[in-house]
Short mmCIF file of C-alpha atoms and ligand atoms in Angstrom, two decimals:
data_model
loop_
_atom_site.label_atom_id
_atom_site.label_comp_id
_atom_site.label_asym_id
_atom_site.label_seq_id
_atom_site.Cartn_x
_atom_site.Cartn_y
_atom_site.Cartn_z
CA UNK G 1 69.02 106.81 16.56
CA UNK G 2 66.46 105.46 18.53
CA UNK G 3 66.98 105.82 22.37
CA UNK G 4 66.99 102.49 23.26
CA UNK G 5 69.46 101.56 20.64
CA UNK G 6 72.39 104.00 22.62
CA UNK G 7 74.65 101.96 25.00
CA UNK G 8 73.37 101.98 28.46
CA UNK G 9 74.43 100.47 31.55
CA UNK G 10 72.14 99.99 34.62
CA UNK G 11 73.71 101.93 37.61
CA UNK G 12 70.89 103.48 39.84
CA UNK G 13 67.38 102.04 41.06
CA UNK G 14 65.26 102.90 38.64
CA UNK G 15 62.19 103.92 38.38
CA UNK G 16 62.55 106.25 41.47
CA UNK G 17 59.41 106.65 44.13
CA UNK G 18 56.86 109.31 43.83
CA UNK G 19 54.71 110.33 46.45
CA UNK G 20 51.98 113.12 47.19
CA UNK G 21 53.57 115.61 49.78
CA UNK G 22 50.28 115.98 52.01
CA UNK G 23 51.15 117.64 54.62
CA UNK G 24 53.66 119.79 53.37
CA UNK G 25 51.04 121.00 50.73
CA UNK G 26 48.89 122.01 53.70
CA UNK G 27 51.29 123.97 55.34
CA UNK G 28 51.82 126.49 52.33
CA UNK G 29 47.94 126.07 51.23
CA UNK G 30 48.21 126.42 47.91
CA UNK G 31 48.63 123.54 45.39
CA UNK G 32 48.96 119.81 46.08
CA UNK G 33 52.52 119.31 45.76
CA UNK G 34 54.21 115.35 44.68
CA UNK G 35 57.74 114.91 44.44
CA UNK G 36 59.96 112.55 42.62
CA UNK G 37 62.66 110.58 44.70
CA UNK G 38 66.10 110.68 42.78
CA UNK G 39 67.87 111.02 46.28
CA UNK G 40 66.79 107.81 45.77
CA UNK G 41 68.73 106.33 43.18
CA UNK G 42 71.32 104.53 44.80
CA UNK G 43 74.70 104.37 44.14
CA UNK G 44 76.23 106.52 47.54
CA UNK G 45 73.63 108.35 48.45
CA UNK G 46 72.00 108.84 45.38
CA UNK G 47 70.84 111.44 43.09
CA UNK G 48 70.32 112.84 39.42
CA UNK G 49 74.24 112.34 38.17
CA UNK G 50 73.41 108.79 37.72
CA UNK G 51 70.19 109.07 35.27
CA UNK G 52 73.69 110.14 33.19
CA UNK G 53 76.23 108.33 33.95
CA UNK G 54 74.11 104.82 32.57
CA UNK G 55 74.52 106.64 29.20
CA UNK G 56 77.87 108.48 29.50
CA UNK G 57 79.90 105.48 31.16
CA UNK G 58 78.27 103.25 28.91
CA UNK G 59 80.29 104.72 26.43
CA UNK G 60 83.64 104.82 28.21
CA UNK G 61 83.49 100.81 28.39
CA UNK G 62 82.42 100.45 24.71
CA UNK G 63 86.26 102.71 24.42
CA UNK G 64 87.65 100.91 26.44
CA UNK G 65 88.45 103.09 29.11
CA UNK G 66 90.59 102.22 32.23
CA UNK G 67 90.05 105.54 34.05
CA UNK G 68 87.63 108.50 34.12
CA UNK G 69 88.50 111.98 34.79
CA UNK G 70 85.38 114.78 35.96
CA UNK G 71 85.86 117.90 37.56
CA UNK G 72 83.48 120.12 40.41
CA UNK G 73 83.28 122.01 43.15
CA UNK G 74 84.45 120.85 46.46
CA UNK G 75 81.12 119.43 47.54
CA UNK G 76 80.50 117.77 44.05
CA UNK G 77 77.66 115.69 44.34
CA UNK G 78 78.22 114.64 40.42
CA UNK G 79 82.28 113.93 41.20
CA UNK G 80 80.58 111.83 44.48
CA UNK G 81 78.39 109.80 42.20
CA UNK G 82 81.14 109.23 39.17
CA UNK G 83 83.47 108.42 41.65
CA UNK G 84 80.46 105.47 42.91
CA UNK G 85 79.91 104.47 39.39
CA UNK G 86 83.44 104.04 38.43
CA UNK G 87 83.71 101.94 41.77
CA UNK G 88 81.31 100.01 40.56
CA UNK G 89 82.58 99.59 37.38
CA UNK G 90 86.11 98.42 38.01
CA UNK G 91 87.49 101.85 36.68
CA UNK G 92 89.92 104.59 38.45
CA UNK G 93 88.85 107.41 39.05
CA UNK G 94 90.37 110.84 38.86
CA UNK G 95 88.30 113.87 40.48
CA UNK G 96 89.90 117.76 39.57
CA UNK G 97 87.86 119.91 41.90
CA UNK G 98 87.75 123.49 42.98
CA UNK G 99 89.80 125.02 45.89
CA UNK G 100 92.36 123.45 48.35
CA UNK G 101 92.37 120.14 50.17
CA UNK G 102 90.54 121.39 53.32
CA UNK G 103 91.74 120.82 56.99
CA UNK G 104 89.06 118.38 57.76
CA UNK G 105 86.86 115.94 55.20
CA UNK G 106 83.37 115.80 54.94
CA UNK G 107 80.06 115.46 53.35
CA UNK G 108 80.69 114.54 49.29
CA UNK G 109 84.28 114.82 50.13
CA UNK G 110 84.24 111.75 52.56
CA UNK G 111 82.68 109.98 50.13
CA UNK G 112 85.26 110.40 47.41
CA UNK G 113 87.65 109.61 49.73
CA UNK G 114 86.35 106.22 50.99
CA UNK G 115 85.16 105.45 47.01
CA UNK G 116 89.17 105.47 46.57
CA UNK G 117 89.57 108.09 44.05
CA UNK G 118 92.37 110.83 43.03
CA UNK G 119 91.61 113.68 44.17
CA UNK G 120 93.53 116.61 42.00
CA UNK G 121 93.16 120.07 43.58
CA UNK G 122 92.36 123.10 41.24
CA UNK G 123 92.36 126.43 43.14
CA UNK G 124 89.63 128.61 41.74
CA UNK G 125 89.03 126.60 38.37
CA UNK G 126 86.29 124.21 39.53
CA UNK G 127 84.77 123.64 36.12
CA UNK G 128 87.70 121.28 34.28
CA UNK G 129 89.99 123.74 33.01
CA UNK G 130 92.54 121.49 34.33
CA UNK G 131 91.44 118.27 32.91
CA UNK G 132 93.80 118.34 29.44
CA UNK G 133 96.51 118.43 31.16
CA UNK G 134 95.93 115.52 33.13
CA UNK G 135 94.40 113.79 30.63
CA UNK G 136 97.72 113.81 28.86
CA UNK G 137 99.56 112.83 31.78
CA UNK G 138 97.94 109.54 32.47
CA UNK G 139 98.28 109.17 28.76
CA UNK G 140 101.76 109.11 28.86
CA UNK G 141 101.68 106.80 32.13
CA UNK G 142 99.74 104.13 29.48
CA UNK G 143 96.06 104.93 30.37
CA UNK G 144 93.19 104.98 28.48
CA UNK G 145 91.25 108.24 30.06
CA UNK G 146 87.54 109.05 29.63
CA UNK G 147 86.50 112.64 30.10
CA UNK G 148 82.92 112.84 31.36
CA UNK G 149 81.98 116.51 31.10
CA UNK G 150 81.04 119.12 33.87
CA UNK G 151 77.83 117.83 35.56
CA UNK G 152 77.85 114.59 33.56
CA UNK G 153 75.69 117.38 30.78
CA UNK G 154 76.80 116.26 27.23
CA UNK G 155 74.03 114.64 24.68
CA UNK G 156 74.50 111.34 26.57
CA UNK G 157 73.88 112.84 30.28
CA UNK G 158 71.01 114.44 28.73
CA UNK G 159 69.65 111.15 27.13
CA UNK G 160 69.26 110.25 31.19
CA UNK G 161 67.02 113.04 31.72
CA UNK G 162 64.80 112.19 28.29
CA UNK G 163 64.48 108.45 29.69
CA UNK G 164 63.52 109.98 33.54
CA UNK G 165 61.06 111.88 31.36
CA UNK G 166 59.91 108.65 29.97
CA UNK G 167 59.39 107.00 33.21
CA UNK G 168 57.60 109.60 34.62
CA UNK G 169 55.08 109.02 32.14
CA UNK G 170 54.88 105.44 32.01
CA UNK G 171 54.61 106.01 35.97
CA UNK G 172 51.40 107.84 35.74
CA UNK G 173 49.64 105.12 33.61
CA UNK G 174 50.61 106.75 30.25
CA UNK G 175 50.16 110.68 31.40
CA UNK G 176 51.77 113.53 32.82
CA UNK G 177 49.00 114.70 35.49
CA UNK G 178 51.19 117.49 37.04
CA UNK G 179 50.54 121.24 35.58
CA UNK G 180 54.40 122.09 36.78
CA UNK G 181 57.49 120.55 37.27
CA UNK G 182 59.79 122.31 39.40
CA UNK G 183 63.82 121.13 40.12
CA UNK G 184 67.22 122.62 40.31
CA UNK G 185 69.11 123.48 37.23
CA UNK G 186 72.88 124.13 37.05
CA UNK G 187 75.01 122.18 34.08
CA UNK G 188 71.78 121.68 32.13
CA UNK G 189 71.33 118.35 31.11
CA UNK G 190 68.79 117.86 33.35
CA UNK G 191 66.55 120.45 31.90
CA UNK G 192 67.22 119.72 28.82
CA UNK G 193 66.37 116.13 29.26
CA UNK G 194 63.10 116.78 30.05
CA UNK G 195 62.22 119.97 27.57
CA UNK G 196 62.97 116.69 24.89
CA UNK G 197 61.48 114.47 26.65
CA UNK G 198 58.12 116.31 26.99
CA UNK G 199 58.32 117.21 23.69
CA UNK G 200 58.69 113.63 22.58
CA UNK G 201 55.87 113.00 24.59
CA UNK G 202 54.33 115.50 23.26
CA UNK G 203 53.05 116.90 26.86
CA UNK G 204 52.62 120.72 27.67
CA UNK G 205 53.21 120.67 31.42
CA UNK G 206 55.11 123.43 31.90
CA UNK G 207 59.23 122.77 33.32
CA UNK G 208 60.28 125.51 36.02
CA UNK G 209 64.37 125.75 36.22
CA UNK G 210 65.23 127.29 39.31
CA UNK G 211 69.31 128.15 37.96
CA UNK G 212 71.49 127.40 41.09
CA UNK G 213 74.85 129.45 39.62
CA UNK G 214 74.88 132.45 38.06
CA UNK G 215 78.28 131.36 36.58
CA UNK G 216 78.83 130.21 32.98
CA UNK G 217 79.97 127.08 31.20
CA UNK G 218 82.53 126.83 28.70
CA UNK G 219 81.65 131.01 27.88
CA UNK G 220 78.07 129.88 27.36
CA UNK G 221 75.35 131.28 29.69
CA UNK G 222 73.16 128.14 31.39
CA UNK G 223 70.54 129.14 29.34
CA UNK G 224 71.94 129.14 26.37
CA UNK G 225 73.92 126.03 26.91
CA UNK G 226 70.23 124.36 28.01
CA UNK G 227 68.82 125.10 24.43
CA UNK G 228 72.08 123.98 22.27
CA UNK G 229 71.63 120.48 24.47
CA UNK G 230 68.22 120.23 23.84
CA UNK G 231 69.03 120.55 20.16
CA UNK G 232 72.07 118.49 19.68
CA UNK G 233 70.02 115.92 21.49
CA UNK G 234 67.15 115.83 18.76
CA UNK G 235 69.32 115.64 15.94
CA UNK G 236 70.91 112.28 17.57
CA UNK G 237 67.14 110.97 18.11
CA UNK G 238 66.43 111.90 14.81
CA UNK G 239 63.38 114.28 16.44
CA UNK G 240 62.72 117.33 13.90
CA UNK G 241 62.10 119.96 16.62
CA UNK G 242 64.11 123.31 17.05
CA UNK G 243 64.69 124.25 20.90
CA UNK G 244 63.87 128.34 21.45
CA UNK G 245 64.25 131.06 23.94
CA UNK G 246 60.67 130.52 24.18
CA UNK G 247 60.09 127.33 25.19
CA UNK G 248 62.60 127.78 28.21
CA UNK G 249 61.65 128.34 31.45
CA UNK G 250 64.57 129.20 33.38
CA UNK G 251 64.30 131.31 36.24
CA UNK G 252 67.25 133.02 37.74
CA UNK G 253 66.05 135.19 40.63
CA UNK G 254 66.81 132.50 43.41
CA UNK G 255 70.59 132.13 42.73
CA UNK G 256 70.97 135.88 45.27
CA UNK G 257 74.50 135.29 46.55
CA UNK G 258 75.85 132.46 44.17
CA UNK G 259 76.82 128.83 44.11
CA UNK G 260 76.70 127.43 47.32
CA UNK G 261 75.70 130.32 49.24
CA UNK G 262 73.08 129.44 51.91
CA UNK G 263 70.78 132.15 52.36
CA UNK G 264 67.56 132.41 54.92
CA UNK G 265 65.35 131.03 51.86
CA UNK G 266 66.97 127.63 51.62
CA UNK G 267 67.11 127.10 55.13
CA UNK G 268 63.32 127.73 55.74
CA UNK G 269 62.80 125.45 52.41
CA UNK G 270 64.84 122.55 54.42
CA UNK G 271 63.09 122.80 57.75
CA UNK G 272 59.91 123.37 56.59
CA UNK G 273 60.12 120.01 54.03
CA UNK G 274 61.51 118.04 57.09
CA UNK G 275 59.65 119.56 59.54
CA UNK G 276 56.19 118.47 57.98
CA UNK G 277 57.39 115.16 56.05
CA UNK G 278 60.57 113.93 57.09
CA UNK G 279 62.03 114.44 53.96
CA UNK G 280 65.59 115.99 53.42
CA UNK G 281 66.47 118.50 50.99
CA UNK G 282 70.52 119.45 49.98
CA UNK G 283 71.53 123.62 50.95
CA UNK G 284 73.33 123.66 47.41
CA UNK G 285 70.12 122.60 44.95
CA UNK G 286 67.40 121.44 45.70
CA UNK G 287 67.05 123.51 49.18
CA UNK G 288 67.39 126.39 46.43
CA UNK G 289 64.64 125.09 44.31
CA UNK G 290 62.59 124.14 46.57
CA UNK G 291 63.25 127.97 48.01
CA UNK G 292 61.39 128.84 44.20
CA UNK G 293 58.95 126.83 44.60
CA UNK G 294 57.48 128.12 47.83
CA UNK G 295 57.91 131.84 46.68
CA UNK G 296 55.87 130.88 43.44
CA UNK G 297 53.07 128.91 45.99
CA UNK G 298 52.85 132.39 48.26
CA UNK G 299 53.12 134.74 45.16
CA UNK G 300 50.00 132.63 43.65
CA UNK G 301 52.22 131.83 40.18
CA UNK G 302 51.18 128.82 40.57
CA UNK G 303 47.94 128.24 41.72
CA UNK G 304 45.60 126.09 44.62
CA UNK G 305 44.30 124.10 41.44
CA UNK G 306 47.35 123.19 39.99
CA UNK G 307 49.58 119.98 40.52
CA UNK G 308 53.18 120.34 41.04
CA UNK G 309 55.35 117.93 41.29
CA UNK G 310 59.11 118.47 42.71
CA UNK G 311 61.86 117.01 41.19
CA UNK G 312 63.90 116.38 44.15
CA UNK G 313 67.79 115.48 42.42
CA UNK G 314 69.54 114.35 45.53
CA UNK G 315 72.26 116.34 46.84
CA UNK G 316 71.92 115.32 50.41
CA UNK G 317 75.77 114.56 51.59
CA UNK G 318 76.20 118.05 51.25
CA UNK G 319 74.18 118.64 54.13
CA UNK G 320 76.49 117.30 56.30
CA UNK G 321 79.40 119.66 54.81
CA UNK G 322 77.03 122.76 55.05
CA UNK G 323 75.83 122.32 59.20
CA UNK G 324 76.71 125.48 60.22
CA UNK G 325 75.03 127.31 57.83
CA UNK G 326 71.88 125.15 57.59
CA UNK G 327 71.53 124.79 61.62
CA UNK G 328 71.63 128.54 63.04
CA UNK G 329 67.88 128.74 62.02
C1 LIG O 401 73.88 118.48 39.46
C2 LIG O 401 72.71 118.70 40.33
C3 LIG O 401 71.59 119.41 39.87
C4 LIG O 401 71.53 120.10 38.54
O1 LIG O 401 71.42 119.24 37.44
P1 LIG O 401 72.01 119.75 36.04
O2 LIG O 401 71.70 118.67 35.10
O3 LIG O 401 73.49 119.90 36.28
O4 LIG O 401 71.39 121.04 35.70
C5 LIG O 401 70.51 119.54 40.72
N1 LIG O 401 70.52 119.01 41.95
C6 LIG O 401 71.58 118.33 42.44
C7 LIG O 401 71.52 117.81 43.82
C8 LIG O 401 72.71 118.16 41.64
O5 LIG O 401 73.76 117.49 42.13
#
């Protein structure tokens, strides 16, 4: 199937900005450094959940759904965004996500809160393992549930990141001129997304995954789970090309303490971004990534020739949730 032939439905603002981070660049001296805006893409505060939900919830309608079910962590910036979609669609919405309701609400949490969905609390299983359950029970209650999958990262949240990869490109007047592409990778159809994409394209910029949680998915390490996406993917866009350990480039040293643990890294990533553009970056992602990507400026991985461009995928709620441990500084 071609892509444009899959049911889509416009959610976000699309195509995102892109801009050259000059002075930022300066600061590390090393390579010029662009980034790509999907903080930008609307829909509460934006970011890269709804590139995938267009394809994902475009589904749900053609089923007929009346309500969608997802599951994350606490601070969920995918449950955030799902919870804005399904606003906007005239669907309810039923959030399962990890640990207790807290004594105070904030960051993502507000959100989901004012965007008048369920919230279901899940102790320590933040990934869905609850979700059959409920799924049966709104069955029973005469629903028509639609499961969208752990960070939105099926074949169809993946088709978001293959069309992202496409705009890019049409973008930069028909090119990729970036040697790098650095972003934060956690459920995988991001990176997937645009290992197709390029592929498609038939590009050889090289895609840097900085992994975010050490933790796996469905007993399926994120690299692993990555490559079957990337395949399943090609098969439904008819695109002969077989996925390998070797054309991955996941790196997993910058995940030190976990998900969601803010280390000394990410907060010198966040102040220094701000500090010399007045951009924000999240603690949870792209703080993390962007962590990566200075370490690989200073350790001269990437070089004062090359062009990088930052994928920055929103997360920026969170920031609010996190203040204590992005402030003491
Ligand atoms: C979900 C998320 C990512 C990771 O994207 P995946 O497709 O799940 O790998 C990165 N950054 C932010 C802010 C996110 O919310």
């Amino acid at each position: 199937m071609h892509l444009d032939q899959v049911a889509h439905v416009t959610l976000g603002f699309l195509p995102t900005p892109i801009h050259v981070l000059e002075q930022f660049s300066a600061t590390l001296a090393g390579p010029q450094i662009s980034i790509k805006r999907d903080d930008l893409t609307g829909l509460a505060f934006g970011g890269n959940k709804v590139r995938k939900l267009e394809y994902i919830l475009a589904q749900a309608l053609q089923e007929n759904a009346d309500c969608i079910i997802t599951a994350g962590a606490m601070q969920s910036n995918h449950c955030r965004q799902t919870a804005a979609a399904a606003a906007k669609l005239n669907l309810e919405c039923h959030l399962v996500l990890g640990g207790e309701a807290p004594p105070a609400t904030n960051g993502n949490l507000l959100l989901d809160q004012l965007l008048g969905c369920h919230i279901h609390w899940a102790g320590d299983k933040r990934k869905g393992e609850d979700i059959p359950e409920l799924v049966n029970k709104l069955k029973t209650l005469g629903k028509k549930p639609y499961v969208v999958p752990y960070g939105g990262s099926n074949e169809l949240g993946v088709l978001g990141f293959v069309q992202a990869m496409k705009e890019l490109y049409e973008q930069s007047n028909q090119c990729i001129p970036y040697s790098h592409i650095v972003f934060a990778s956690s459920s995988g159809a991001t990176q997937a997304g645009l290992m197709l994409g390029r592929a498609m394209l038939k590009n050889n910029c090289e895609l840097i995954g900085i992994a975010i949680d050490k933790e796996e998915i469905n007993q399926q390490s994120l690299a692993d789970n990555i490559l079957m996406l990337a395949n399943q993917t090609a098969l439904k866009l008819d695109f002969n090309y077989e996925f390998t350990r070797q054309h991955l480039n996941l790196d997993e040293n910058y995940v030190a303490a976990g998900y969601g643990v803010i280390g000394e890294s990410e907060k010198e990533a966040i102040k220094l971004l701000a500090d010399a553009e007045g951009v924000l970056l999240d603690p949870v992602y792209t703080g993390r990534a962007m962590a990566g990507l200075i370490d690989y400026v200073r350790t001269k991985k990437i070089k004062s020739h090359e062009h990088v461009l930052f994928w920055h995928t929103g997360g920026l709620p969170a920031l609010f949730a996190y203040a204590d441990d992005v402030l003491n500084l």
